[in-house]
């Protein structure tokens, strides 16, 4: 049934045990994102050193999809440089577009694959009203990076 | 008792299947479904009697105008208003509240004055006052809730002071279902000479309202929550107050004379109805009022209460579920908000939707209230004349599915 496509075990695991859920005292890039319609809120804090995200904190509250997406996103971008993160963000949003195809490049077992657990969020596409939940942390991440680039 | 089988047969949408399931529509507090009588009344105007109102001296315009004014009369009778002129058609409850805030508030409030409202208000009865407070320098103050989710009028007595010029309160909370004692609030307001606005967006659809005994001076509500179409609402006001109130919008229809540098207003209610009004929608609302009156508003209230009582009883058996609202059905309407431990409201709503159960999830346009309850979102089920106990059962079954998916089944 479709619900099992949405609520994969790995998503529920990230929801119950979110990774990277901490404030970053030493962050040099921060952004807050919210979805005023449903009240989901996400804060992304980054420490960017030498063009690379060396630490990330993702905090906030909201539904399992927005929170799991944020948790997975933290794992996926940590230790990567800004350019790679841009590509990753584009890929993720592509995967989330209603007419997006399942991207074979998203296979977490493929060598060099970067999305990892994020692949589990593909089922969200079948629930159009929830796509914005999955995208919220990523939009906020983009905002944080934009803020960083603008001020450096 | 009301005949729900007969009523349901008037609502074609209830035949729909959602995700392969029979639809259980439990979101009437957001907007109700429409009976064929309302759809037909509107189609009849468009098909047979359509032309702009209050303008042309020809048959069609005359017929449309008659039907529009007949709708006004129906609403006046429904509320037991003193005259049809006390019924102002607006776009919605929101527009009605804004009309009062701008038309009355902007011209009667000044720095040092106070606007008294409550924490359980919908944004439509808070944000307009933020704007008016900014313009006039008046200060906004709040009545709080008791631990039992009732409005703490007793605890707010000292807030009814001479500086309070307007008391704006909901007749029924769209989140809690709480129906505060409007008569008592109005009595306290009158003692300090304040004008009373009641947000009737939930009250008017769900309970008998007689403006002669309600205690309010103004009452705003929407057609779409009471079986009528979108795009139509009502501001009722006491005639003398309406006559002294300034219009909030200018344009056609609302004038007696227009010269180059000034104009005179038409008499009430037209003074407040600038431009071509949503008259087909008003006629639809008239048909909705006919429909509700045929059932009887006492019966509507009793039906909602019985379903609410049944739902409260069944929801009490769902592990981890807590209801935000009075635990009994006394002075309570059929909107039940709840929190399910371990599952966010959006996830609840998505899973329920897969089971054909339509509920609302989110902050219900009452962020100050949710914040005061320590929540950012909740799930709400709400009932109306066409709902039946089997739909409450469907809700409870679907909540079990949600708990199972989230691995919350208690051993
Ligand atoms: C208590 C209350 N007040 C005001 C409103 C606003 O109604 P509308 O959106 O139809 O203007 C609503 C409905 O959303 C409500 O429940």
Coordinates of C-alpha atoms in Angstrom, one line a residue, chain B residues 8-384:
Chain B
X8 CA -27.0 12.8 3.4
X9 CA -28.9 12.2 0.2
X10 CA -28.9 16.0 -0.4
X11 CA -25.1 16.1 -0.4
X12 CA -23.8 14.5 -3.7
X13 CA -20.2 14.8 -2.6
X14 CA -20.7 12.4 0.3
X15 CA -21.0 9.6 -2.4
X16 CA -17.4 10.1 -3.2
X17 CA -14.8 7.5 -2.5
X18 CA -11.4 8.7 -1.4
X19 CA -8.4 6.4 -2.0
X20 CA -10.8 3.5 -2.4
X21 CA -12.6 4.2 0.9
X22 CA -15.9 5.7 1.7
X23 CA -15.4 9.4 2.4
X24 CA -15.8 10.4 6.1
X25 CA -15.8 14.2 5.9
X26 CA -14.8 15.5 9.3
X27 CA -13.7 19.0 8.4
X28 CA -16.9 21.1 8.4
X29 CA -15.4 23.6 10.8
X30 CA -13.1 24.6 8.0
X31 CA -15.8 24.6 5.4
X32 CA -19.0 22.6 5.1
X33 CA -20.3 20.6 2.1
X34 CA -23.3 22.0 0.1
X35 CA -26.7 20.4 -0.4
X36 CA -28.3 20.3 -3.9
X37 CA -30.8 22.9 -2.7
X38 CA -28.0 25.5 -2.4
X39 CA -26.4 24.5 -5.7
X40 CA -29.8 24.6 -7.5
X41 CA -30.7 28.0 -6.1
X42 CA -27.5 29.5 -7.4
X43 CA -27.7 27.7 -10.8
X44 CA -31.3 28.9 -11.1
X45 CA -30.2 32.6 -10.9
X46 CA -27.4 32.1 -13.3
X47 CA -29.6 30.2 -15.7
X48 CA -32.8 32.2 -15.5
X49 CA -32.6 35.5 -13.6
X50 CA -29.1 36.8 -13.9
X51 CA -28.3 40.5 -14.2
X52 CA -26.6 43.0 -11.9
X53 CA -28.6 44.1 -8.9
X54 CA -29.9 47.5 -7.9
X55 CA -29.0 48.9 -11.4
X56 CA -31.1 48.1 -14.4
X57 CA -34.7 49.0 -14.8
X58 CA -35.4 45.8 -16.6
X59 CA -37.0 42.5 -15.7
X60 CA -33.9 40.4 -15.1
X61 CA -32.2 43.0 -12.9
X62 CA -35.4 43.3 -11.0
X63 CA -35.6 39.6 -10.4
X64 CA -32.0 39.3 -9.3
X65 CA -32.4 42.3 -6.9
X66 CA -35.6 40.8 -5.4
X67 CA -33.8 37.5 -4.9
X68 CA -30.8 39.2 -3.3
X69 CA -33.0 41.2 -0.9
X70 CA -35.1 38.2 -0.2
X71 CA -31.8 36.4 0.9
X72 CA -31.1 39.4 3.2
X73 CA -34.6 39.0 4.7
X74 CA -34.0 35.2 5.3
X75 CA -30.8 35.9 7.2
X76 CA -32.5 38.6 9.2
X77 CA -35.2 36.2 10.2
X78 CA -32.7 33.5 10.9
X79 CA -30.9 35.7 13.4
X80 CA -34.1 37.4 14.6
X81 CA -32.6 40.8 13.7
X82 CA -34.8 43.9 14.1
X83 CA -34.8 44.7 10.4
X84 CA -33.3 43.5 7.1
X85 CA -31.2 46.7 7.1
X86 CA -29.1 45.3 9.9
X87 CA -27.8 42.6 7.6
X88 CA -24.7 43.6 5.7
X89 CA -23.4 41.2 3.1
X90 CA -19.6 40.8 3.0
X91 CA -17.2 38.5 1.4
X92 CA -16.7 36.3 4.5
X93 CA -16.4 36.3 8.3
X94 CA -12.9 37.7 7.9
X95 CA -14.3 40.6 5.8
X96 CA -17.1 41.2 8.3
X97 CA -14.6 41.5 11.1
X98 CA -12.4 43.7 9.1
X99 CA -15.3 45.9 8.1
X100 CA -16.1 46.4 11.8
X101 CA -12.5 46.9 12.8
X102 CA -11.9 49.5 10.1
X103 CA -15.4 51.1 10.0
X104 CA -15.9 51.3 13.8
X105 CA -12.4 50.8 15.3
X106 CA -10.5 53.2 13.2
X107 CA -13.0 56.0 14.0
X108 CA -13.8 55.3 17.7
X109 CA -10.5 54.2 19.2
X110 CA -7.5 56.3 20.3
X111 CA -4.3 56.0 22.2
X112 CA -5.0 54.8 25.7
X113 CA -8.1 52.8 24.7
X114 CA -8.2 49.1 25.0
X115 CA -9.5 46.3 22.8
X116 CA -10.3 43.2 24.8
X117 CA -10.3 39.8 23.1
X118 CA -9.3 36.3 24.1
X119 CA -6.4 33.9 23.4
X120 CA -8.7 31.4 21.7
X121 CA -9.5 33.7 18.8
X122 CA -9.0 32.8 15.1
X123 CA -6.5 35.1 13.4
X124 CA -9.5 36.8 11.7
X125 CA -10.4 38.3 15.1
X126 CA -6.8 39.2 16.1
X127 CA -4.9 40.4 13.1
X128 CA -7.4 43.2 12.2
X129 CA -7.0 44.5 15.7
X130 CA -3.3 44.5 15.4
X131 CA -3.7 46.7 12.4
X132 CA -6.2 49.0 14.1
X133 CA -4.1 49.1 17.3
X134 CA -1.1 50.3 15.1
X135 CA -3.2 53.0 13.5
X136 CA -4.9 54.3 16.7
X137 CA -2.5 53.6 19.5
X138 CA -5.1 51.5 21.3
X139 CA -3.8 48.5 23.2
X140 CA -4.9 44.9 22.7
X141 CA -5.6 42.8 25.8
X142 CA -6.6 39.2 26.3
X143 CA -8.8 36.9 28.3
X144 CA -7.1 33.6 29.1
X145 CA -8.3 30.0 29.4
X146 CA -9.0 27.9 32.5
X147 CA -7.3 24.5 32.9
X148 CA -10.5 22.9 31.5
X149 CA -10.2 24.8 28.2
X150 CA -13.0 27.2 29.1
X151 CA -12.7 31.0 28.7
X152 CA -11.8 32.3 32.1
X153 CA -14.2 35.3 32.3
X154 CA -14.1 35.3 36.0
X155 CA -10.3 35.6 36.1
X156 CA -10.5 38.4 33.5
X157 CA -13.0 40.6 35.4
X158 CA -10.4 43.2 36.2
X159 CA -9.6 43.5 32.6
X160 CA -13.1 45.0 32.0
X161 CA -12.1 48.5 32.9
X162 CA -13.1 52.0 31.7
X163 CA -10.4 52.0 29.0
X164 CA -11.9 49.0 27.2
X165 CA -13.9 50.3 24.3
X166 CA -14.5 47.1 22.4
X167 CA -14.7 43.5 23.4
X168 CA -14.2 41.1 20.5
X169 CA -14.7 37.4 21.3
X170 CA -15.6 34.2 19.5
X171 CA -18.9 32.6 20.1
X172 CA -17.3 29.2 19.6
X173 CA -13.7 28.3 19.3
X174 CA -12.8 26.6 16.0
X175 CA -10.1 24.7 17.8
X176 CA -11.4 23.9 21.3
X177 CA -15.1 23.8 20.6
X178 CA -15.6 26.0 23.6
X179 CA -18.6 28.2 23.6
X180 CA -17.9 31.0 26.1
X181 CA -20.8 32.8 28.0
X182 CA -21.3 35.6 25.5
X183 CA -24.2 37.0 27.6
X184 CA -22.0 37.3 30.7
X185 CA -19.1 38.9 28.7
X186 CA -21.6 41.3 27.1
X187 CA -22.9 42.3 30.5
X188 CA -19.4 43.1 31.8
X189 CA -18.7 45.0 28.6
X190 CA -21.9 47.0 28.9
X191 CA -20.9 48.0 32.5
X192 CA -17.9 49.7 31.2
X193 CA -19.6 51.1 28.1
X194 CA -17.8 48.8 25.6
X195 CA -19.2 47.6 22.3
X196 CA -19.3 43.8 21.8
X197 CA -18.3 42.0 18.5
X198 CA -18.9 38.3 18.4
X199 CA -17.0 36.2 15.9
X200 CA -19.9 33.9 14.9
X201 CA -18.0 31.9 12.2
X202 CA -18.5 28.7 14.2
X203 CA -21.4 29.7 16.4
X204 CA -23.9 30.7 13.8
X205 CA -23.6 27.4 11.7
X206 CA -23.9 25.2 14.8
X207 CA -26.3 26.8 17.3
X208 CA -29.5 28.8 17.4
X209 CA -28.5 32.5 17.5
X210 CA -31.0 35.2 18.5
X211 CA -29.3 38.6 18.3
X212 CA -32.0 40.0 20.6
X213 CA -30.7 37.8 23.5
X214 CA -27.1 37.1 22.4
X215 CA -25.8 40.3 24.0
X216 CA -23.6 41.3 21.1
X217 CA -23.7 44.6 19.2
X218 CA -22.1 43.1 16.1
X219 CA -21.8 39.6 14.8
X220 CA -19.8 38.3 11.9
X221 CA -19.9 35.0 10.1
X222 CA -19.3 33.2 6.8
X223 CA -21.8 31.4 4.5
X224 CA -19.4 28.6 3.5
X225 CA -19.3 27.0 7.0
X226 CA -23.1 26.8 7.1
X227 CA -23.9 24.9 3.9
X228 CA -23.7 28.0 1.8
X229 CA -21.2 29.0 -0.9
X230 CA -17.8 30.6 -0.5
X231 CA -17.5 34.3 -1.1
X232 CA -20.3 35.4 1.1
X233 CA -20.4 36.5 4.7
X234 CA -22.5 38.6 7.0
X235 CA -21.9 41.4 9.5
X236 CA -25.0 42.0 11.6
X237 CA -25.0 45.1 13.7
X238 CA -27.4 47.2 15.8
X239 CA -29.0 49.7 13.5
X240 CA -28.1 52.8 15.5
X241 CA -24.5 51.7 15.6
X242 CA -24.4 50.9 11.9
X243 CA -25.8 54.3 11.1
X244 CA -23.1 56.0 13.0
X245 CA -20.4 53.8 11.6
X246 CA -18.2 54.9 8.7
X247 CA -17.9 52.8 5.6
X248 CA -14.6 51.0 5.2
X249 CA -14.8 50.8 1.4
X250 CA -16.0 53.3 -1.2
X251 CA -17.3 52.7 -4.7
X252 CA -20.5 52.1 -6.6
X253 CA -23.7 51.1 -4.8
X254 CA -22.8 52.7 -1.5
X255 CA -23.4 56.3 -2.3
X256 CA -26.3 58.7 -2.3
X257 CA -24.4 61.4 -4.2
X258 CA -20.9 61.9 -5.6
X259 CA -19.5 65.2 -6.4
X260 CA -16.0 66.1 -7.4
X261 CA -14.5 66.4 -4.0
X262 CA -16.9 64.6 -1.7
X263 CA -19.7 62.2 -1.5
X264 CA -22.6 61.2 0.7
X265 CA -23.3 57.6 1.8
X266 CA -26.3 55.6 1.0
X267 CA -28.4 54.4 3.9
X268 CA -27.6 51.1 5.7
X269 CA -27.0 48.4 4.7
X270 CA -25.9 49.6 1.2
X271 CA -23.5 52.1 2.8
X272 CA -21.3 49.1 3.6
X273 CA -21.7 47.2 0.3
X274 CA -19.5 49.0 -2.1
X275 CA -19.3 47.6 -5.6
X276 CA -21.2 44.7 -7.2
X277 CA -22.0 42.5 -4.3
X278 CA -21.7 38.7 -4.4
X279 CA -25.4 38.4 -4.8
X280 CA -25.6 34.9 -6.3
X281 CA -23.6 33.7 -3.3
X282 CA -26.0 35.6 -1.0
X283 CA -28.9 33.9 -2.7
X284 CA -27.1 30.6 -2.1
X285 CA -26.7 31.5 1.6
X286 CA -30.4 32.2 1.7
X287 CA -31.1 28.7 0.5
X288 CA -28.7 27.3 3.1
X289 CA -30.5 29.2 5.8
X290 CA -33.8 27.7 4.5
X291 CA -32.2 24.3 4.7
X292 CA -30.9 24.8 8.2
X293 CA -34.2 26.3 9.4
X294 CA -36.1 23.3 8.1
X295 CA -34.0 21.0 10.2
X296 CA -34.1 23.4 13.1
X297 CA -31.0 24.9 14.7
X298 CA -31.9 23.3 18.1
X299 CA -31.8 20.0 16.3
X300 CA -28.5 20.9 14.6
X301 CA -26.9 21.7 18.0
X302 CA -28.2 18.5 19.6
X303 CA -27.0 16.4 16.7
X304 CA -23.5 17.9 16.8
X305 CA -23.5 17.4 20.6
X306 CA -24.5 13.7 20.4
X307 CA -21.7 13.0 17.9
X308 CA -19.3 15.0 19.9
X309 CA -20.1 13.1 23.0
X310 CA -19.7 9.8 21.2
X311 CA -16.4 10.9 19.6
X312 CA -15.0 12.1 23.0
X313 CA -15.9 8.7 24.5
X314 CA -14.3 6.7 21.6
X315 CA -11.2 9.0 21.4
X316 CA -10.6 8.5 25.1
X317 CA -9.9 4.8 24.3
X318 CA -7.1 5.7 21.8
X319 CA -3.7 5.3 23.6
X320 CA -1.6 8.5 23.7
X321 CA -4.4 10.7 22.5
X322 CA -5.2 13.9 24.4
X323 CA -8.0 16.2 23.5
X324 CA -7.6 20.0 23.6
X325 CA -11.0 21.1 24.6
X326 CA -13.7 20.6 27.2
X327 CA -14.1 17.0 28.2
X328 CA -17.9 17.1 28.2
X329 CA -20.4 18.5 25.8
X330 CA -21.7 21.3 28.0
X331 CA -21.4 24.7 26.2
X332 CA -19.3 22.9 23.6
X333 CA -19.6 22.5 19.9
X334 CA -18.5 19.7 17.6
X335 CA -14.9 20.6 16.9
X336 CA -12.5 18.2 18.6
X337 CA -8.8 19.0 18.4
X338 CA -6.3 16.4 19.6
X339 CA -2.7 15.4 19.9
X340 CA -1.5 11.9 19.3
X341 CA 1.7 11.2 21.2
X342 CA 4.6 10.3 18.9
X343 CA 2.8 11.2 15.6
X344 CA 2.8 14.7 14.2
X345 CA -0.6 16.1 13.1
X346 CA 0.3 16.2 9.4
X347 CA 1.3 12.6 9.5
X348 CA -2.0 11.7 11.2
X349 CA -3.9 13.7 8.5
X350 CA -2.1 12.0 5.7
X351 CA -2.7 8.5 7.1
X352 CA -6.3 9.3 7.8
X353 CA -6.8 10.6 4.3
X354 CA -5.6 7.2 2.9
X355 CA -8.4 5.7 5.0
X356 CA -11.0 8.1 3.5
X357 CA -11.2 10.3 6.7
X358 CA -10.8 14.0 6.0
X359 CA -9.6 16.0 9.0
X360 CA -7.7 19.3 9.5
X361 CA -4.1 19.4 10.7
X362 CA -2.1 22.4 11.6
X363 CA -2.5 25.5 13.7
X364 CA -6.1 26.2 12.6
X365 CA -5.4 29.9 12.2
X366 CA -5.1 30.2 15.9
X367 CA -1.4 30.4 16.6
X368 CA -1.6 32.3 19.8
X369 CA -3.9 29.7 21.2
X370 CA -1.8 26.7 20.1
X371 CA 1.3 28.4 21.5
X372 CA -0.5 28.9 24.8
X373 CA -1.3 25.2 24.8
X374 CA 2.4 24.4 24.1
X375 CA 1.6 23.0 20.6
X376 CA 2.6 24.0 17.1
X377 CA 0.0 21.8 15.3
X378 CA -2.9 19.6 16.2
X379 CA -5.4 17.4 14.4
X380 CA -9.1 18.4 14.4
X381 CA -12.2 16.5 13.6
X382 CA -15.4 18.4 13.3
X383 CA -19.0 17.5 12.7
X384 CA -22.1 18.8 11.0

